[in-house]
């Protein structure tokens, strides 16, 4: 009893080899570019445009890309790699949003109403400050006081993002679908 020779891979059209299967699982150049662009701002339409789709089809192509399993897996993998690279976790983002939402502007001032020097402000307050402007008030060239403007990061936006995370704000969409039995039977044919 002799052994049978190994089978040669089929070369018939339409027959896939294991090498073809692995290539099929890889992203196309446009898909790869879309993933890179999408990660910049999570805007699918802009990413589709930057990937080479026309202005006219960018919105639908971006939406289609986000329904593609391979593209979604690539986006998720890239986001995970970025989070590990910058060592940021979802908890860190939520803590920072909560810090902004809970910051009291009064912590920036002394009991007499004078703006505290930055070094004397609590660290949580400094992280919530967007900008500080200090103007010298003068009358006829003589300084008579200062005006300090302290601007914090957007508290309502922080609360909105926290609320969305906690699913406090759910968009409800009501739709009416009219579908007859004849339509359903027609779909089956």
GROMACS .gro file of C-alpha atoms in nm:
model
  189
    1UNK     CA    1   0.000   0.000   0.000
    2UNK     CA    2   0.165   0.316  -0.114
    3UNK     CA    3   0.083   0.657   0.017
    4UNK     CA    4  -0.110   0.895  -0.200
    5UNK     CA    5   0.072   1.203  -0.321
    6UNK     CA    6  -0.029   1.533  -0.158
    7UNK     CA    7  -0.307   1.719  -0.338
    8UNK     CA    8  -0.214   2.025  -0.535
    9UNK     CA    9  -0.405   2.342  -0.453
   10UNK     CA   10  -0.690   2.400  -0.692
   11UNK     CA   11  -0.633   2.658  -0.959
   12UNK     CA   12  -0.994   2.667  -1.072
   13UNK     CA   13  -1.142   3.016  -1.088
   14UNK     CA   14  -1.355   3.103  -0.788
   15UNK     CA   15  -1.173   2.858  -0.559
   16UNK     CA   16  -0.996   3.032  -0.267
   17UNK     CA   17  -0.664   2.916  -0.126
   18UNK     CA   18  -0.560   2.977   0.238
   19UNK     CA   19  -0.332   3.260   0.118
   20UNK     CA   20  -0.631   3.427  -0.050
   21UNK     CA   21  -0.833   3.391   0.271
   22UNK     CA   22  -0.571   3.574   0.481
   23UNK     CA   23  -0.539   3.851   0.222
   24UNK     CA   24  -0.917   3.887   0.218
   25UNK     CA   25  -0.911   3.950   0.593
   26UNK     CA   26  -0.663   4.238   0.555
   27UNK     CA   27  -0.790   4.590   0.503
   28UNK     CA   28  -0.778   4.754   0.163
   29UNK     CA   29  -0.569   5.068   0.126
   30UNK     CA   30  -0.884   5.284   0.140
   31UNK     CA   31  -1.010   5.104   0.450
   32UNK     CA   32  -0.672   5.144   0.622
   33UNK     CA   33  -0.665   5.515   0.539
   34UNK     CA   34  -1.025   5.549   0.662
   35UNK     CA   35  -0.929   5.393   0.998
   36UNK     CA   36  -0.634   5.631   1.037
   37UNK     CA   37  -0.843   5.935   0.947
   38UNK     CA   38  -1.142   5.827   1.156
   39UNK     CA   39  -0.924   5.803   1.466
   40UNK     CA   40  -0.837   6.173   1.438
   41UNK     CA   41  -1.183   6.304   1.525
   42UNK     CA   42  -1.427   6.011   1.495
   43UNK     CA   43  -1.597   6.182   1.200
   44UNK     CA   44  -1.682   5.915   0.943
   45UNK     CA   45  -1.781   6.157   0.665
   46UNK     CA   46  -1.456   6.353   0.692
   47UNK     CA   47  -1.256   6.030   0.714
   48UNK     CA   48  -1.426   5.895   0.400
   49UNK     CA   49  -1.343   6.217   0.212
   50UNK     CA   50  -0.980   6.198   0.326
   51UNK     CA   51  -0.970   5.832   0.219
   52UNK     CA   52  -1.050   5.923  -0.139
   53UNK     CA   53  -1.428   5.905  -0.158
   54UNK     CA   54  -1.606   6.188  -0.335
   55UNK     CA   55  -1.778   6.471  -0.151
   56UNK     CA   56  -2.108   6.343  -0.290
   57UNK     CA   57  -2.069   5.988  -0.150
   58UNK     CA   58  -1.856   6.055   0.158
   59UNK     CA   59  -2.143   6.043   0.407
   60UNK     CA   60  -2.283   5.711   0.284
   61UNK     CA   61  -1.937   5.560   0.240
   62UNK     CA   62  -1.836   5.664   0.592
   63UNK     CA   63  -2.150   5.503   0.730
   64UNK     CA   64  -2.084   5.189   0.525
   65UNK     CA   65  -1.726   5.170   0.652
   66UNK     CA   66  -1.847   5.180   1.012
   67UNK     CA   67  -2.069   4.878   0.943
   68UNK     CA   68  -1.777   4.678   0.802
   69UNK     CA   69  -1.661   4.424   1.062
   70UNK     CA   70  -1.296   4.438   0.954
   71UNK     CA   71  -1.292   4.818   0.972
   72UNK     CA   72  -1.461   4.819   1.314
   73UNK     CA   73  -1.209   4.566   1.446
   74UNK     CA   74  -0.922   4.779   1.313
   75UNK     CA   75  -1.067   5.094   1.475
   76UNK     CA   76  -1.114   4.914   1.808
   77UNK     CA   77  -0.761   4.772   1.798
   78UNK     CA   78  -0.611   5.112   1.714
   79UNK     CA   79  -0.808   5.284   1.992
   80UNK     CA   80  -0.695   5.020   2.240
   81UNK     CA   81  -0.332   5.058   2.130
   82UNK     CA   82  -0.355   5.437   2.162
   83UNK     CA   83  -0.508   5.413   2.510
   84UNK     CA   84  -0.224   5.184   2.618
   85UNK     CA   85   0.034   5.410   2.457
   86UNK     CA   86  -0.085   5.723   2.637
   87UNK     CA   87  -0.183   5.526   2.947
   88UNK     CA   88  -0.533   5.669   2.961
   89UNK     CA   89  -0.832   5.472   3.080
   90UNK     CA   90  -1.203   5.547   3.059
   91UNK     CA   91  -1.201   5.600   3.437
   92UNK     CA   92  -0.939   5.875   3.397
   93UNK     CA   93  -1.157   6.061   3.146
   94UNK     CA   94  -1.465   6.027   3.365
   95UNK     CA   95  -1.275   6.149   3.673
   96UNK     CA   96  -1.155   6.455   3.484
   97UNK     CA   97  -1.505   6.533   3.357
   98UNK     CA   98  -1.637   6.498   3.711
   99UNK     CA   99  -1.362   6.729   3.841
  100UNK     CA  100  -1.463   6.997   3.589
  101UNK     CA  101  -1.831   6.951   3.671
  102UNK     CA  102  -1.770   6.990   4.046
  103UNK     CA  103  -1.516   7.273   4.044
  104UNK     CA  104  -1.605   7.582   4.248
  105UNK     CA  105  -1.469   7.908   4.106
  106UNK     CA  106  -1.464   8.047   4.461
  107UNK     CA  107  -1.159   7.828   4.532
  108UNK     CA  108  -0.956   8.058   4.305
  109UNK     CA  109  -0.994   8.357   4.538
  110UNK     CA  110  -0.881   8.447   4.889
  111UNK     CA  111  -1.135   8.539   5.160
  112UNK     CA  112  -1.076   8.905   5.069
  113UNK     CA  113  -1.164   8.840   4.702
  114UNK     CA  114  -0.810   8.858   4.563
  115UNK     CA  115  -0.711   8.605   4.300
  116UNK     CA  116  -0.479   8.346   4.453
  117UNK     CA  117  -0.143   8.290   4.287
  118UNK     CA  118  -0.153   7.972   4.075
  119UNK     CA  119   0.082   7.789   4.310
  120UNK     CA  120  -0.157   7.848   4.600
  121UNK     CA  121  -0.464   7.723   4.413
  122UNK     CA  122  -0.567   7.362   4.475
  123UNK     CA  123  -0.448   7.122   4.202
  124UNK     CA  124  -0.805   7.018   4.114
  125UNK     CA  125  -0.892   7.383   4.047
  126UNK     CA  126  -0.584   7.444   3.829
  127UNK     CA  127  -0.681   7.146   3.611
  128UNK     CA  128  -1.029   7.294   3.560
  129UNK     CA  129  -0.903   7.640   3.454
  130UNK     CA  130  -0.920   7.715   3.083
  131UNK     CA  131  -0.763   8.063   3.103
  132UNK     CA  132  -0.676   8.351   3.334
  133UNK     CA  133  -0.658   8.714   3.228
  134UNK     CA  134  -0.529   8.984   3.463
  135UNK     CA  135  -0.567   9.351   3.367
  136UNK     CA  136  -0.417   9.647   3.546
  137UNK     CA  137  -0.666   9.931   3.606
  138UNK     CA  138  -0.513  10.274   3.567
  139UNK     CA  139  -0.637  10.630   3.600
  140UNK     CA  140  -0.419  10.895   3.437
  141UNK     CA  141  -0.128  10.649   3.422
  142UNK     CA  142  -0.154  10.550   3.788
  143UNK     CA  143  -0.241  10.188   3.882
  144UNK     CA  144  -0.551  10.176   4.100
  145UNK     CA  145  -0.616   9.799   4.098
  146UNK     CA  146  -0.644   9.485   3.892
  147UNK     CA  147  -0.922   9.289   3.730
  148UNK     CA  148  -0.884   8.912   3.717
  149UNK     CA  149  -1.090   8.699   3.479
  150UNK     CA  150  -1.082   8.325   3.546
  151UNK     CA  151  -1.245   8.099   3.289
  152UNK     CA  152  -1.312   7.734   3.365
  153UNK     CA  153  -1.360   7.456   3.115
  154UNK     CA  154  -1.719   7.410   2.999
  155UNK     CA  155  -1.913   7.272   3.299
  156UNK     CA  156  -2.241   7.206   3.113
  157UNK     CA  157  -2.054   7.010   2.845
  158UNK     CA  158  -1.881   6.802   3.115
  159UNK     CA  159  -2.216   6.731   3.278
  160UNK     CA  160  -2.366   6.641   2.940
  161UNK     CA  161  -2.085   6.395   2.864
  162UNK     CA  162  -2.115   6.239   3.210
  163UNK     CA  163  -2.492   6.214   3.167
  164UNK     CA  164  -2.453   6.044   2.831
  165UNK     CA  165  -2.206   5.798   2.981
  166UNK     CA  166  -2.453   5.719   3.259
  167UNK     CA  167  -2.734   5.698   3.000
  168UNK     CA  168  -2.930   5.971   3.174
  169UNK     CA  169  -3.023   6.128   2.840
  170UNK     CA  170  -3.178   5.880   2.602
  171UNK     CA  171  -3.288   6.000   2.262
  172UNK     CA  172  -3.622   5.844   2.187
  173UNK     CA  173  -3.725   5.810   1.827
  174UNK     CA  174  -4.079   5.722   1.734
  175UNK     CA  175  -4.137   5.561   1.399
  176UNK     CA  176  -4.440   5.429   1.221
  177UNK     CA  177  -4.395   5.143   0.981
  178UNK     CA  178  -4.671   5.045   0.747
  179UNK     CA  179  -4.618   4.701   0.607
  180UNK     CA  180  -4.895   4.491   0.461
  181UNK     CA  181  -4.919   4.114   0.449
  182UNK     CA  182  -4.891   4.134   0.071
  183UNK     CA  183  -4.560   4.321   0.105
  184UNK     CA  184  -4.431   4.058   0.347
  185UNK     CA  185  -4.530   3.774   0.113
  186UNK     CA  186  -4.370   3.957  -0.178
  187UNK     CA  187  -4.043   3.978   0.019
  188UNK     CA  188  -4.042   3.599   0.062
  189UNK     CA  189  -4.065   3.529  -0.311
   0.00000   0.00000   0.00000
